[in-house]
JSON list of C-alpha atoms and ligand atoms in Angstrom, two decimals:
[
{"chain": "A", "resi": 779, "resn": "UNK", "atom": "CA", "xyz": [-14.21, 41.62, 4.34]},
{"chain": "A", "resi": 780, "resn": "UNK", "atom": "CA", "xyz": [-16.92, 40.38, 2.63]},
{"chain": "A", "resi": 781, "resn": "UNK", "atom": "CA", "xyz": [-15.99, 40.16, -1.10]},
{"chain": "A", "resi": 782, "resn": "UNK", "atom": "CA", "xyz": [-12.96, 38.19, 0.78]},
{"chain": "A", "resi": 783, "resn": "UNK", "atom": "CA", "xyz": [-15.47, 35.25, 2.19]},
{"chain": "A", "resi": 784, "resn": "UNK", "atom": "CA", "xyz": [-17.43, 35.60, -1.11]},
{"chain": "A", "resi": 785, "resn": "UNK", "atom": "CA", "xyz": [-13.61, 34.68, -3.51]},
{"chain": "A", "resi": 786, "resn": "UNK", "atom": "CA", "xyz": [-13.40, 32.30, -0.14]},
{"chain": "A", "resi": 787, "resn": "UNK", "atom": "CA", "xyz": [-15.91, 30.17, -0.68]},
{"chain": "A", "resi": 788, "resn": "UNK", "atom": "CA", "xyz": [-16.28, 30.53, -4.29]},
{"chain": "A", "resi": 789, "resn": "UNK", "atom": "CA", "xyz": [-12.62, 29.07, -4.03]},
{"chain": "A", "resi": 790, "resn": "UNK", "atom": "CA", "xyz": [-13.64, 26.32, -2.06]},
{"chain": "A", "resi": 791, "resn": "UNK", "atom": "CA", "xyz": [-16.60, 25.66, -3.79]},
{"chain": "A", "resi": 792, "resn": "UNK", "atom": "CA", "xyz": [-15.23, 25.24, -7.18]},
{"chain": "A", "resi": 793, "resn": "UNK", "atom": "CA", "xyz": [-12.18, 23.39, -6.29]},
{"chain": "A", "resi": 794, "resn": "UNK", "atom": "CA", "xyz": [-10.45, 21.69, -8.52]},
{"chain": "A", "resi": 795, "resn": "UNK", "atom": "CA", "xyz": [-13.08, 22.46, -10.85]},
{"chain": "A", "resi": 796, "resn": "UNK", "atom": "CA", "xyz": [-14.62, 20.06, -13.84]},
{"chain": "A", "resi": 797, "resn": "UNK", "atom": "CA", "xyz": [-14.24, 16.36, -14.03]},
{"chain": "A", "resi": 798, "resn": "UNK", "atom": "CA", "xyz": [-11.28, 16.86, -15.60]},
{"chain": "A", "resi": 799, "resn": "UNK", "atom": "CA", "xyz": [-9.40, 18.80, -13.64]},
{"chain": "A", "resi": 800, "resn": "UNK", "atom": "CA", "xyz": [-10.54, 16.58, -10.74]},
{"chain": "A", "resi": 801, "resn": "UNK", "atom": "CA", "xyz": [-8.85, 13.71, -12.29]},
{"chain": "A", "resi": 802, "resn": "UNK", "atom": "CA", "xyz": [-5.74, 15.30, -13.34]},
{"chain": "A", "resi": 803, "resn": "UNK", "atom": "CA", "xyz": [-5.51, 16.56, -10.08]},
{"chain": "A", "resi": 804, "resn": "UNK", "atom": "CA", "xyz": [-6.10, 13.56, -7.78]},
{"chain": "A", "resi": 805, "resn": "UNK", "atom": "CA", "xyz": [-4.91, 10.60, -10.65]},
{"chain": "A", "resi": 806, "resn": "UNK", "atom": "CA", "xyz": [-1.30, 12.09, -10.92]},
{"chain": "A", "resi": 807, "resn": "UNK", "atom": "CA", "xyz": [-0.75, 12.32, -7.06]},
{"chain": "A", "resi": 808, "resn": "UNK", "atom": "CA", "xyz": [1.34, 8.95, -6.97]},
{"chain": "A", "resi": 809, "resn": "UNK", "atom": "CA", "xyz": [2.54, 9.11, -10.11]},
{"chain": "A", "resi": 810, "resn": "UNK", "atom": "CA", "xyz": [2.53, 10.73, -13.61]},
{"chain": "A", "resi": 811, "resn": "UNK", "atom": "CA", "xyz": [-1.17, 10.59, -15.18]},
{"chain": "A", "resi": 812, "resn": "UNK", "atom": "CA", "xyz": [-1.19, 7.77, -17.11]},
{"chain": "A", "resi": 813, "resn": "UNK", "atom": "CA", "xyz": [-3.40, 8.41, -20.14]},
{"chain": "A", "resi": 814, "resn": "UNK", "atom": "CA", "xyz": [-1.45, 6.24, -22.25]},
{"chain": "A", "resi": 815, "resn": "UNK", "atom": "CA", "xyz": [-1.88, 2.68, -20.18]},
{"chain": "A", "resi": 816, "resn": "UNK", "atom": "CA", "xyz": [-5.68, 4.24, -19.33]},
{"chain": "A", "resi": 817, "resn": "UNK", "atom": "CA", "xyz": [-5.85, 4.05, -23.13]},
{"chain": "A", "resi": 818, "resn": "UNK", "atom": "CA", "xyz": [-4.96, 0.58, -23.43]},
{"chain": "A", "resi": 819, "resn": "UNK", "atom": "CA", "xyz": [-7.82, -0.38, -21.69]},
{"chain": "A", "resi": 820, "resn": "UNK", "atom": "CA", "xyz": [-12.03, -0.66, -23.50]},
{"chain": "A", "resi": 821, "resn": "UNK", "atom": "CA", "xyz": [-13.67, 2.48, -21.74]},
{"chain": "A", "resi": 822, "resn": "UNK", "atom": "CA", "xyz": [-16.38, 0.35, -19.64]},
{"chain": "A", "resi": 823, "resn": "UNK", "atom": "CA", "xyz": [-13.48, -0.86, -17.79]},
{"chain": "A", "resi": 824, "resn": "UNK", "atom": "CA", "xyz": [-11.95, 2.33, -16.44]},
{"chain": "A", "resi": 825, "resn": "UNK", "atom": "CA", "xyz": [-14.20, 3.30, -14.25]},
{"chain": "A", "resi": 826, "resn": "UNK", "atom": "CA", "xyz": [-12.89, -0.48, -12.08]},
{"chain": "A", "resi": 827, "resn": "UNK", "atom": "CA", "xyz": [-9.30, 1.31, -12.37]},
{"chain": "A", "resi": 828, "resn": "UNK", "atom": "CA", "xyz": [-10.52, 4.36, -9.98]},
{"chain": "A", "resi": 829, "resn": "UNK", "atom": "CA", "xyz": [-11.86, 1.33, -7.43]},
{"chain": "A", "resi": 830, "resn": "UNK", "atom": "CA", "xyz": [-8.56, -0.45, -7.99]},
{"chain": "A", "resi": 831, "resn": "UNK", "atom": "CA", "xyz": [-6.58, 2.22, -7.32]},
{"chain": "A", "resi": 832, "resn": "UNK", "atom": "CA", "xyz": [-9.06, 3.00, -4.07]},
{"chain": "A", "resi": 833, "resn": "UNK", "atom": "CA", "xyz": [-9.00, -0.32, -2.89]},
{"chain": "A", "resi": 834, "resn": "UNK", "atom": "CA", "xyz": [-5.59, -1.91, -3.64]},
{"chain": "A", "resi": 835, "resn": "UNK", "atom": "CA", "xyz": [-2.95, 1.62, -4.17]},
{"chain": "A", "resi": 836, "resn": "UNK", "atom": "CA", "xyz": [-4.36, 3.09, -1.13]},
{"chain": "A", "resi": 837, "resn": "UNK", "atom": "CA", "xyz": [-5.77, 5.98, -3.03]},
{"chain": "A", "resi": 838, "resn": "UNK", "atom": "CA", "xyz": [-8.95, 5.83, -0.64]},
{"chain": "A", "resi": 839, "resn": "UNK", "atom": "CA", "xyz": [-6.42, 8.60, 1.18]},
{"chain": "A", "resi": 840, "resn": "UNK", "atom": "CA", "xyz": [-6.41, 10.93, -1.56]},
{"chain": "A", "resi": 841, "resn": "UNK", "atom": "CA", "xyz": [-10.01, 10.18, -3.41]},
{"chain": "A", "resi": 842, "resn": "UNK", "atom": "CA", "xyz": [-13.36, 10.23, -1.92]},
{"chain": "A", "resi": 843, "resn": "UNK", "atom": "CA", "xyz": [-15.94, 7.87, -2.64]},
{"chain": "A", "resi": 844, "resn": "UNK", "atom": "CA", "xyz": [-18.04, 11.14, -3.67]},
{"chain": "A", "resi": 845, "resn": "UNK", "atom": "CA", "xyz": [-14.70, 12.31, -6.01]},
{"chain": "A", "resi": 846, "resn": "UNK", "atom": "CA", "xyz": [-14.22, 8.60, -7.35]},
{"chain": "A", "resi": 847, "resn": "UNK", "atom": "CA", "xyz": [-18.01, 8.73, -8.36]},
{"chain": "A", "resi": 848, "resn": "UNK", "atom": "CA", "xyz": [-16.86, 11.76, -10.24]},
{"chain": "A", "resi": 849, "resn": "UNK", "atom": "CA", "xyz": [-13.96, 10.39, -11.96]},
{"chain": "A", "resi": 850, "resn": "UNK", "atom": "CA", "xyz": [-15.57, 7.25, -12.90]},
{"chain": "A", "resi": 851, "resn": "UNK", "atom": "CA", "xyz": [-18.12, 9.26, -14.68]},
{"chain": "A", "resi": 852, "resn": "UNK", "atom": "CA", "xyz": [-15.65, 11.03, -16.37]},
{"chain": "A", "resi": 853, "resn": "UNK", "atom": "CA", "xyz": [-13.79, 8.60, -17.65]},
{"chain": "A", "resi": 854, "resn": "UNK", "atom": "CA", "xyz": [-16.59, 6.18, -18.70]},
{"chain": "A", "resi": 855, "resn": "UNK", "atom": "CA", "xyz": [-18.43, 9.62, -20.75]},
{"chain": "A", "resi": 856, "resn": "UNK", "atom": "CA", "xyz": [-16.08, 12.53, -21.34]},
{"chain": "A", "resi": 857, "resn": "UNK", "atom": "CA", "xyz": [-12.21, 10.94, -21.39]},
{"chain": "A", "resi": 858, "resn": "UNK", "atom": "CA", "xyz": [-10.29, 11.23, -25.10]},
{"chain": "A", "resi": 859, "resn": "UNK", "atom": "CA", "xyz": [-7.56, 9.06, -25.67]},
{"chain": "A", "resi": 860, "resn": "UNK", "atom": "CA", "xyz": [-4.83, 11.51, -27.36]},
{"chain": "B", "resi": 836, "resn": "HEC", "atom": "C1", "xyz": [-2.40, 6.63, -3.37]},
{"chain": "B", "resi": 836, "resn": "HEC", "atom": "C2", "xyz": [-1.60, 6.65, -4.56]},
{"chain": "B", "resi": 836, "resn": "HEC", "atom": "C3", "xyz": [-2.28, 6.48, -5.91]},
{"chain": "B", "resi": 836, "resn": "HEC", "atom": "C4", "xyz": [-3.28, 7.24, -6.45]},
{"chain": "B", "resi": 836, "resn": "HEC", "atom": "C5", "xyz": [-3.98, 8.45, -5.84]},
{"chain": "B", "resi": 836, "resn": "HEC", "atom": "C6", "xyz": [-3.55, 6.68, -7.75]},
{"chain": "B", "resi": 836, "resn": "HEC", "atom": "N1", "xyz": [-2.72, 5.63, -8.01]},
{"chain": "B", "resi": 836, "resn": "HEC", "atom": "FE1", "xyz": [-2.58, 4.57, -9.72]},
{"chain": "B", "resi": 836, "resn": "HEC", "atom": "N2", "xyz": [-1.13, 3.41, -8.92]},
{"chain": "B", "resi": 836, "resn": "HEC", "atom": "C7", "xyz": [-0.63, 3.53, -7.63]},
{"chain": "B", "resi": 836, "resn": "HEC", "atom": "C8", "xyz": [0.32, 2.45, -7.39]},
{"chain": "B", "resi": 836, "resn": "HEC", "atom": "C9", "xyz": [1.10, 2.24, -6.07]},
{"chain": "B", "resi": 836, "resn": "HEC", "atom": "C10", "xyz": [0.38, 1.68, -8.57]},
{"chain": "B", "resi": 836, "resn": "HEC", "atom": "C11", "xyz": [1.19, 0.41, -8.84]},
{"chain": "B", "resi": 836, "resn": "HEC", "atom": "C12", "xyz": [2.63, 0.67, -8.95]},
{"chain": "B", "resi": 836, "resn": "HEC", "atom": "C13", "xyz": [2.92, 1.46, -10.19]},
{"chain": "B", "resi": 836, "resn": "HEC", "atom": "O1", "xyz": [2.57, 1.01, -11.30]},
{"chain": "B", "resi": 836, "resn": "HEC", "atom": "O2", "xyz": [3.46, 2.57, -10.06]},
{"chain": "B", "resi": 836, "resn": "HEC", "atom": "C14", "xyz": [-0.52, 2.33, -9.53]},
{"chain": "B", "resi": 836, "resn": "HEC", "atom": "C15", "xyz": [-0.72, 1.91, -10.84]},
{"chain": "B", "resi": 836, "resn": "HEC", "atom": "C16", "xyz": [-1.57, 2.51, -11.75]},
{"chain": "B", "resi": 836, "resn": "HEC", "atom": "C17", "xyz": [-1.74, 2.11, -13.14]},
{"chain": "B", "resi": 836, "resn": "HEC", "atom": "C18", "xyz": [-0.95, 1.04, -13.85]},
{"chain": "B", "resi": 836, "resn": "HEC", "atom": "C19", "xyz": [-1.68, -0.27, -13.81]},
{"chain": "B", "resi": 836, "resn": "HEC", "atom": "C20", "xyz": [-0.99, -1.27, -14.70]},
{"chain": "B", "resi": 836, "resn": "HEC", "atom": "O3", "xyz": [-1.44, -2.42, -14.68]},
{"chain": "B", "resi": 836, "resn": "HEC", "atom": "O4", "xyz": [-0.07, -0.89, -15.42]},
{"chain": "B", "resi": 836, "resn": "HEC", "atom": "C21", "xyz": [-2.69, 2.91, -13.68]},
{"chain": "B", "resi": 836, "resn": "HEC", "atom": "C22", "xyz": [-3.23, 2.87, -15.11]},
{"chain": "B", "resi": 836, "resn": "HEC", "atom": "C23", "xyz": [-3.14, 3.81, -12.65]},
{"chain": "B", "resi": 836, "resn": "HEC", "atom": "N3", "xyz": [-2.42, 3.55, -11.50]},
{"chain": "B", "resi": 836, "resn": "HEC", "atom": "C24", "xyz": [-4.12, 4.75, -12.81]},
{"chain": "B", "resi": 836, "resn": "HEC", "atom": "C25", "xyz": [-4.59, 5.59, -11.80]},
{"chain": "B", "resi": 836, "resn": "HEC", "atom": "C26", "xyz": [-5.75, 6.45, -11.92]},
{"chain": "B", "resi": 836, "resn": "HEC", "atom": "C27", "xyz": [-6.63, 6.57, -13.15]},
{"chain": "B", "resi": 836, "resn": "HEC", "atom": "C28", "xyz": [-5.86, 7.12, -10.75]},
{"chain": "B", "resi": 836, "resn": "HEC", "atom": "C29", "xyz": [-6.95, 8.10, -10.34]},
{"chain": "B", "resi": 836, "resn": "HEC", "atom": "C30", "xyz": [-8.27, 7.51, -10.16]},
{"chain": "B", "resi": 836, "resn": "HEC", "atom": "C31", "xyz": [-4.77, 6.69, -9.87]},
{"chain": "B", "resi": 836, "resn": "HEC", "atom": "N4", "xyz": [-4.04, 5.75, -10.55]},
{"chain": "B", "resi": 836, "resn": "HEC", "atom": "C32", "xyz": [-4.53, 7.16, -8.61]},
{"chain": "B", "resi": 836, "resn": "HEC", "atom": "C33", "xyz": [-0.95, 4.49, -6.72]},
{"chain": "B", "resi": 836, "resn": "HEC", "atom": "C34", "xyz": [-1.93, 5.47, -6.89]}
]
């Protein structure tokens, strides 16, 4: 009973994981990730994608402000371009 709440909230806690996953998980939820148009674009502007997305796509339904902070972060510091 209790090494079920423990894998509970560790679950819970470290869902979905890194920036990374975070953004592959919540950026391809309306359609395919798209690294390759991201990759068109200078990295300082990517982070306004996430708001555009929030603001104009409707993906304020999907992402939290606290998760968009997230993926902004990621993308402006830790997203490669393949
Ligand atoms: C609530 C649904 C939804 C979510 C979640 C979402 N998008 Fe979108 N996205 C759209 C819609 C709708 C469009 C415009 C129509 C299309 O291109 O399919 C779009 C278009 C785009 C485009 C193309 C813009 C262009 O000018 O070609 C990119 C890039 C993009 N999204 C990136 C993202 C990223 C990055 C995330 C995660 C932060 C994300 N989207 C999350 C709905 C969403």
């Amino acid at each position: 009973m209790l090494i079920a709440l423990v894998v509970l909230i560790y679950g819970w806690w470290r869902q979905p994981g890194t920036p990374e996953e975070l953004f592959q998980a919540r950026c391809s939820s309306c359609h395919e990730l798209r690294v390759e148009r991201l990759c068109e674009f200078p990295p300082v502007l990517l982070p306004a994608i996430v708001e555009v997305m929030r603001r104009e796509q409707g993906a304020d339904e999907v992402i939290s402000a606290e998760e968009a902070l997230i993926i902004q972060h990621y993308l402006k510091e830790e997203f490669l371009c393949p």
